[in-house]
Amino acid sequence: MTSVPTPVMSIPSASPSEFTVDAATTALLVIDMQRDFLLPGGFGESLGNDVGLLRTVIEPLAALIAVAREAGIPVIHTREGHRPDLSDCPPAKLRRGTPSQRIGDPGAFGRILVRGEYGHDIVDELAPLEGEAVIDKPGKGAFYATELSEVLTSAGITTLLVTGVTTEVCVHTTVREANDRGYECLVVTDCVGSYFPEFQRVGLEMISAQGGIFGWTAASEDVMTALAAFVPTSTSR
Ligand code: C5J
């Protein structure tokens, strides 16, 4: 016999206030956990960044994804990148960065941030399961020029648990876009990462400041406790 899972749970420790999670309307969004940003020797490191700061996200995020899957919460992944002919990369974006380390240039793991290249794909530890949505986005925000709105609407999703990298760039841009579209967002503090500790701290503070101007924040341990209540448990008579 399978017991009926709890439909709604709260996260009392969330900042700035208690956060309610409804299993039927919540998705876990995993932003840009790509090899180009995270692998030692890759694009992110070649820019002088300490990828170790981003890699701390992998373990707690893998655990959170596992609980979300068990709880039946949809897991949606995004990847930042461009078509091989770079036709979807605005010249202004293409010109950024040091010459020879620009989008489309050859990198340690294939052409930098180009779809289909090894470096563009998601790290092995967080590989999407068959059937999970993978949104390819040309911009920082996951809503711009993608099918994310349609995916969320068709699944009845109104609340996003937001994770991934980097906190102040693609996570922030996506949370801001989501706010303007009416989604409730909770950013999971140890499941987002930045190459810059100061940006991580301030980026998180900005989410929940002013009574939750962009949404809520909470640690993965507390989010997992809430999601665990949605996991069907088998009971024997
Ligand atoms: C960046 C991202 N930082 N996914 N991309 O360029 O945040």
mmCIF file of C-alpha atoms and ligand atoms in Angstrom:
data_model
loop_
_atom_site.group_PDB
_atom_site.id
_atom_site.type_symbol
_atom_site.label_atom_id
_atom_site.label_comp_id
_atom_site.label_asym_id
_atom_site.label_seq_id
_atom_site.Cartn_x
_atom_site.Cartn_y
_atom_site.Cartn_z
ATOM 1 C CA MET A 1 0.000 0.000 0.000
ATOM 2 C CA THR A 2 1.236 3.535 -0.776
ATOM 3 C CA SER A 3 0.400 6.393 1.602
ATOM 4 C CA VAL A 4 -0.952 9.664 0.205
ATOM 5 C CA PRO A 5 1.809 12.291 0.245
ATOM 6 C CA THR A 6 1.336 15.690 1.873
ATOM 7 C CA PRO A 7 0.355 18.211 -0.874
ATOM 8 C CA VAL A 8 1.704 21.424 0.708
ATOM 9 C CA MET A 9 4.735 21.988 2.951
ATOM 10 C CA SER A 10 6.365 25.017 4.448
ATOM 11 C CA ILE A 11 9.990 26.041 4.932
ATOM 12 C CA PRO A 12 9.895 28.052 8.189
ATOM 13 C CA SER A 13 13.601 28.981 8.014
ATOM 14 C CA ALA A 14 13.309 30.692 4.620
ATOM 15 C CA SER A 15 14.320 34.327 4.371
ATOM 16 C CA PRO A 16 12.694 36.839 4.631
ATOM 17 C CA SER A 17 9.739 34.723 5.837
ATOM 18 C CA GLU A 18 8.233 31.265 5.832
ATOM 19 C CA PHE A 19 7.863 29.818 2.316
ATOM 20 C CA THR A 20 5.120 27.461 1.194
ATOM 21 C CA VAL A 21 5.795 24.733 -1.358
ATOM 22 C CA ASP A 22 2.902 23.127 -3.216
ATOM 23 C CA ALA A 23 4.084 19.916 -4.868
ATOM 24 C CA ALA A 24 1.608 20.294 -7.716
ATOM 25 C CA THR A 25 2.824 23.714 -8.840
ATOM 26 C CA THR A 26 6.563 23.702 -8.065
ATOM 27 C CA ALA A 27 9.563 22.928 -10.274
ATOM 28 C CA LEU A 28 13.295 22.748 -9.555
ATOM 29 C CA LEU A 29 15.245 24.909 -12.007
ATOM 30 C CA VAL A 30 18.931 23.994 -12.470
ATOM 31 C CA ILE A 31 20.754 26.786 -14.283
ATOM 32 C CA ASP A 32 23.839 26.291 -16.457
ATOM 33 C CA MET A 33 25.707 23.602 -14.484
ATOM 34 C CA GLN A 34 27.877 23.198 -17.570
ATOM 35 C CA ARG A 35 31.406 21.845 -17.970
ATOM 36 C CA ASP A 36 32.563 25.123 -19.561
ATOM 37 C CA PHE A 37 31.835 26.908 -16.274
ATOM 38 C CA LEU A 38 32.709 24.152 -13.798
ATOM 39 C CA LEU A 39 35.506 21.894 -15.023
ATOM 40 C CA PRO A 40 39.106 22.514 -13.973
ATOM 41 C CA GLY A 41 41.096 23.492 -17.071
ATOM 42 C CA GLY A 42 37.989 24.764 -18.840
ATOM 43 C CA PHE A 43 36.681 28.103 -20.052
ATOM 44 C CA GLY A 44 35.748 29.450 -16.595
ATOM 45 C CA GLU A 45 39.171 28.671 -15.180
ATOM 46 C CA SER A 46 40.939 30.057 -18.282
ATOM 47 C CA LEU A 47 39.408 33.438 -17.425
ATOM 48 C CA GLY A 48 41.260 33.354 -14.100
ATOM 49 C CA ASN A 49 38.331 32.120 -12.025
ATOM 50 C CA ASP A 50 38.493 29.641 -9.147
ATOM 51 C CA VAL A 51 36.126 26.932 -10.379
ATOM 52 C CA GLY A 52 36.344 25.321 -6.930
ATOM 53 C CA LEU A 53 33.892 27.960 -5.717
ATOM 54 C CA LEU A 54 31.332 26.777 -8.276
ATOM 55 C CA ARG A 55 32.086 23.107 -7.746
ATOM 56 C CA THR A 56 30.951 23.302 -4.085
ATOM 57 C CA VAL A 57 27.427 23.465 -5.517
ATOM 58 C CA ILE A 58 27.579 20.036 -7.172
ATOM 59 C CA GLU A 59 27.203 17.828 -4.092
ATOM 60 C CA PRO A 60 24.261 19.575 -2.369
ATOM 61 C CA LEU A 61 22.561 20.123 -5.710
ATOM 62 C CA ALA A 62 22.870 16.442 -6.646
ATOM 63 C CA ALA A 63 21.193 15.581 -3.339
ATOM 64 C CA LEU A 64 18.422 18.146 -3.888
ATOM 65 C CA ILE A 65 17.783 16.918 -7.436
ATOM 66 C CA ALA A 66 17.526 13.338 -6.139
ATOM 67 C CA VAL A 67 14.895 14.309 -3.544
ATOM 68 C CA ALA A 68 12.968 16.409 -6.093
ATOM 69 C CA ARG A 69 12.847 13.444 -8.474
ATOM 70 C CA GLU A 70 11.598 11.135 -5.716
ATOM 71 C CA ALA A 71 8.990 13.731 -4.747
ATOM 72 C CA GLY A 72 7.736 14.048 -8.318
ATOM 73 C CA ILE A 73 8.837 17.697 -8.581
ATOM 74 C CA PRO A 74 9.813 18.408 -12.221
ATOM 75 C CA VAL A 75 13.520 19.115 -12.700
ATOM 76 C CA ILE A 76 14.261 21.589 -15.491
ATOM 77 C CA HIS A 77 17.836 22.173 -16.653
ATOM 78 C CA THR A 78 19.221 25.092 -18.656
ATOM 79 C CA ARG A 79 22.392 25.500 -20.711
ATOM 80 C CA GLU A 80 23.847 28.803 -21.878
ATOM 81 C CA GLY A 81 25.203 28.553 -25.409
ATOM 82 C CA HIS A 82 24.898 29.238 -29.084
ATOM 83 C CA ARG A 83 24.385 27.631 -32.450
ATOM 84 C CA PRO A 84 27.624 26.566 -34.159
ATOM 85 C CA ASP A 85 27.296 29.451 -36.656
ATOM 86 C CA LEU A 86 26.814 31.850 -33.695
ATOM 87 C CA SER A 87 23.846 33.418 -35.474
ATOM 88 C CA ASP A 88 22.008 33.632 -32.140
ATOM 89 C CA CYS A 89 24.881 35.410 -30.387
ATOM 90 C CA PRO A 90 24.588 39.193 -30.510
ATOM 91 C CA PRO A 91 27.841 40.843 -31.702
ATOM 92 C CA ALA A 92 27.983 42.777 -28.437
ATOM 93 C CA LYS A 93 28.114 39.494 -26.481
ATOM 94 C CA LEU A 94 30.606 37.984 -28.934
ATOM 95 C CA ARG A 95 33.015 40.897 -28.525
ATOM 96 C CA ARG A 96 33.163 40.515 -24.723
ATOM 97 C CA GLY A 97 36.159 38.913 -23.090
ATOM 98 C CA THR A 98 39.748 38.351 -24.042
ATOM 99 C CA PRO A 99 40.446 37.534 -27.707
ATOM 100 C CA SER A 100 40.998 33.749 -28.156
ATOM 101 C CA GLN A 101 38.760 33.106 -25.126
ATOM 102 C CA ARG A 102 35.549 34.289 -26.679
ATOM 103 C CA ILE A 103 32.352 32.396 -27.388
ATOM 104 C CA GLY A 104 32.924 30.061 -30.338
ATOM 105 C CA ASP A 105 36.702 29.936 -29.939
ATOM 106 C CA PRO A 106 38.372 26.544 -29.443
ATOM 107 C CA GLY A 107 38.682 25.725 -25.736
ATOM 108 C CA ALA A 108 39.908 22.746 -23.720
ATOM 109 C CA PHE A 109 36.496 21.072 -24.045
ATOM 110 C CA GLY A 110 35.528 22.108 -27.568
ATOM 111 C CA ARG A 111 34.293 25.421 -28.928
ATOM 112 C CA ILE A 112 33.399 27.665 -26.001
ATOM 113 C CA LEU A 113 29.653 27.769 -25.177
ATOM 114 C CA VAL A 114 28.656 26.202 -28.498
ATOM 115 C CA ARG A 115 25.808 23.686 -28.525
ATOM 116 C CA GLY A 116 26.857 20.110 -29.158
ATOM 117 C CA GLU A 117 30.371 20.631 -27.758
ATOM 118 C CA TYR A 118 31.521 18.614 -24.737
ATOM 119 C CA GLY A 119 32.089 21.735 -22.639
ATOM 120 C CA HIS A 120 28.612 23.070 -23.335
ATOM 121 C CA ASP A 121 26.913 20.102 -21.720
ATOM 122 C CA ILE A 122 25.970 19.587 -18.084
ATOM 123 C CA VAL A 123 28.490 18.038 -15.659
ATOM 124 C CA ASP A 124 28.195 14.263 -15.291
ATOM 125 C CA GLU A 125 27.147 14.422 -11.625
ATOM 126 C CA LEU A 126 23.991 16.394 -12.515
ATOM 127 C CA ALA A 127 23.159 14.844 -15.883
ATOM 128 C CA PRO A 128 19.479 15.263 -16.797
ATOM 129 C CA LEU A 129 17.346 12.140 -16.809
ATOM 130 C CA GLU A 130 15.506 11.123 -19.951
ATOM 131 C CA GLY A 131 12.285 13.133 -20.126
ATOM 132 C CA GLU A 132 13.534 16.107 -18.084
ATOM 133 C CA ALA A 133 13.361 19.432 -19.913
ATOM 134 C CA VAL A 134 16.711 20.876 -21.012
ATOM 135 C CA ILE A 135 16.344 24.498 -22.093
ATOM 136 C CA ASP A 136 19.040 25.884 -24.386
ATOM 137 C CA LYS A 137 19.295 29.614 -23.877
ATOM 138 C CA PRO A 138 21.348 32.159 -25.809
ATOM 139 C CA GLY A 139 21.152 34.767 -23.043
ATOM 140 C CA LYS A 140 21.712 35.046 -19.338
ATOM 141 C CA GLY A 141 18.020 34.767 -18.504
ATOM 142 C CA ALA A 142 16.303 31.404 -18.979
ATOM 143 C CA PHE A 143 13.125 33.022 -20.341
ATOM 144 C CA TYR A 144 14.727 35.080 -23.118
ATOM 145 C CA ALA A 145 14.365 33.403 -26.550
ATOM 146 C CA THR A 146 13.500 30.013 -25.038
ATOM 147 C CA GLU A 147 10.485 27.761 -24.563
ATOM 148 C CA LEU A 148 10.675 27.927 -20.739
ATOM 149 C CA SER A 149 7.406 29.871 -20.314
ATOM 150 C CA GLU A 150 5.514 27.286 -22.376
ATOM 151 C CA VAL A 151 7.112 24.372 -20.496
ATOM 152 C CA LEU A 152 6.111 25.881 -17.126
ATOM 153 C CA THR A 153 2.612 26.885 -18.195
ATOM 154 C CA SER A 154 1.807 23.504 -19.677
ATOM 155 C CA ALA A 155 2.938 21.802 -16.448
ATOM 156 C CA GLY A 156 0.947 24.229 -14.248
ATOM 157 C CA ILE A 157 4.087 25.503 -12.527
ATOM 158 C CA THR A 158 3.872 28.776 -10.590
ATOM 159 C CA THR A 159 6.769 28.351 -8.128
ATOM 160 C CA LEU A 160 10.447 27.880 -8.924
ATOM 161 C CA LEU A 161 13.164 26.509 -6.662
ATOM 162 C CA VAL A 162 16.167 28.099 -8.337
ATOM 163 C CA THR A 163 19.690 26.630 -8.347
ATOM 164 C CA GLY A 164 22.812 26.731 -10.519
ATOM 165 C CA VAL A 165 25.487 29.163 -11.629
ATOM 166 C CA THR A 166 26.400 31.877 -11.499
ATOM 167 C CA THR A 167 24.494 33.533 -8.689
ATOM 168 C CA GLU A 168 24.858 37.129 -9.805
ATOM 169 C CA VAL A 169 24.623 36.502 -13.559
ATOM 170 C CA CYS A 170 22.332 33.783 -14.936
ATOM 171 C CA VAL A 171 20.613 32.935 -11.644
ATOM 172 C CA HIS A 172 19.827 36.588 -10.910
ATOM 173 C CA THR A 173 18.755 37.393 -14.460
ATOM 174 C CA THR A 174 16.434 34.382 -14.507
ATOM 175 C CA VAL A 175 14.922 35.185 -11.108
ATOM 176 C CA ARG A 176 14.270 38.754 -12.227
ATOM 177 C CA GLU A 177 12.677 37.568 -15.456
ATOM 178 C CA ALA A 178 10.564 35.083 -13.475
ATOM 179 C CA ASN A 179 9.414 37.838 -11.103
ATOM 180 C CA ASP A 180 8.201 39.972 -13.970
ATOM 181 C CA ARG A 181 6.243 36.974 -15.259
ATOM 182 C CA GLY A 182 4.559 36.372 -11.896
ATOM 183 C CA TYR A 183 6.463 33.328 -10.610
ATOM 184 C CA GLU A 184 7.289 32.826 -6.926
ATOM 185 C CA CYS A 185 11.007 32.083 -6.611
ATOM 186 C CA LEU A 186 13.040 30.539 -3.831
ATOM 187 C CA VAL A 187 16.816 30.536 -4.403
ATOM 188 C CA VAL A 188 18.606 27.644 -2.676
ATOM 189 C CA THR A 189 21.619 29.269 -1.015
ATOM 190 C CA ASP A 190 24.158 26.409 -1.128
ATOM 191 C CA CYS A 191 22.995 25.239 -4.552
ATOM 192 C CA VAL A 192 23.932 28.461 -6.342
ATOM 193 C CA GLY A 193 27.522 29.543 -6.872
ATOM 194 C CA SER A 194 29.675 32.455 -7.919
ATOM 195 C CA TYR A 195 33.362 32.808 -8.777
ATOM 196 C CA PHE A 196 33.291 35.832 -6.444
ATOM 197 C CA PRO A 197 32.451 35.278 -2.742
ATOM 198 C CA GLU A 198 31.311 38.895 -2.356
ATOM 199 C CA PHE A 199 28.900 38.585 -5.297
ATOM 200 C CA GLN A 200 27.554 35.330 -3.820
ATOM 201 C CA ARG A 201 26.820 36.995 -0.483
ATOM 202 C CA VAL A 202 25.348 40.175 -1.900
ATOM 203 C CA GLY A 203 23.537 38.350 -4.709
ATOM 204 C CA LEU A 204 21.689 36.223 -2.178
ATOM 205 C CA GLU A 205 20.968 39.167 0.087
ATOM 206 C CA MET A 206 19.454 41.058 -2.833
ATOM 207 C CA ILE A 207 16.908 38.291 -3.483
ATOM 208 C CA SER A 208 15.266 38.435 -0.070
ATOM 209 C CA ALA A 209 15.899 42.107 0.773
ATOM 210 C CA GLN A 210 13.007 44.560 1.149
ATOM 211 C CA GLY A 211 10.589 41.852 2.269
ATOM 212 C CA GLY A 212 11.525 39.538 -0.608
ATOM 213 C CA ILE A 213 11.908 41.928 -3.530
ATOM 214 C CA PHE A 214 12.779 39.008 -5.841
ATOM 215 C CA GLY A 215 11.699 36.115 -3.621
ATOM 216 C CA TRP A 216 12.996 33.894 -0.854
ATOM 217 C CA THR A 217 16.226 32.100 0.042
ATOM 218 C CA ALA A 218 16.725 28.903 2.035
ATOM 219 C CA ALA A 219 19.390 26.231 2.543
ATOM 220 C CA SER A 220 19.078 22.942 0.649
ATOM 221 C CA GLU A 221 18.773 20.965 3.892
ATOM 222 C CA ASP A 222 15.541 22.784 4.753
ATOM 223 C CA VAL A 223 14.225 22.612 1.183
ATOM 224 C CA MET A 224 14.898 18.855 1.116
ATOM 225 C CA THR A 225 13.067 18.392 4.424
ATOM 226 C CA ALA A 226 10.001 20.024 2.860
ATOM 227 C CA LEU A 227 10.255 18.052 -0.397
ATOM 228 C CA ALA A 228 10.738 14.762 1.455
ATOM 229 C CA ALA A 229 7.151 15.062 2.703
ATOM 230 C CA PHE A 230 5.997 14.678 -0.907
ATOM 231 C CA VAL A 231 7.801 11.367 -1.403
ATOM 232 C CA PRO A 232 5.288 8.516 -1.467
ATOM 233 C CA THR A 233 6.170 5.943 1.165
ATOM 234 C CA SER A 234 5.237 2.296 0.946
ATOM 235 C CA THR A 235 3.545 0.921 4.013
ATOM 236 C CA SER A 236 2.684 -2.688 4.701
ATOM 237 C CA ARG A 237 -0.514 -3.635 6.479
HETATM 238 C C1 C5J B 1 27.952 33.568 -17.060
HETATM 239 C C2 C5J B 1 26.169 32.189 -16.240
HETATM 240 N N1 C5J B 1 28.382 33.869 -15.846
HETATM 241 N N2 C5J B 1 25.591 31.008 -16.458
HETATM 242 N N3 C5J B 1 26.944 32.695 -17.243
HETATM 243 O O1 C5J B 1 28.469 34.073 -18.021
HETATM 244 O O2 C5J B 1 26.020 32.776 -15.197
#
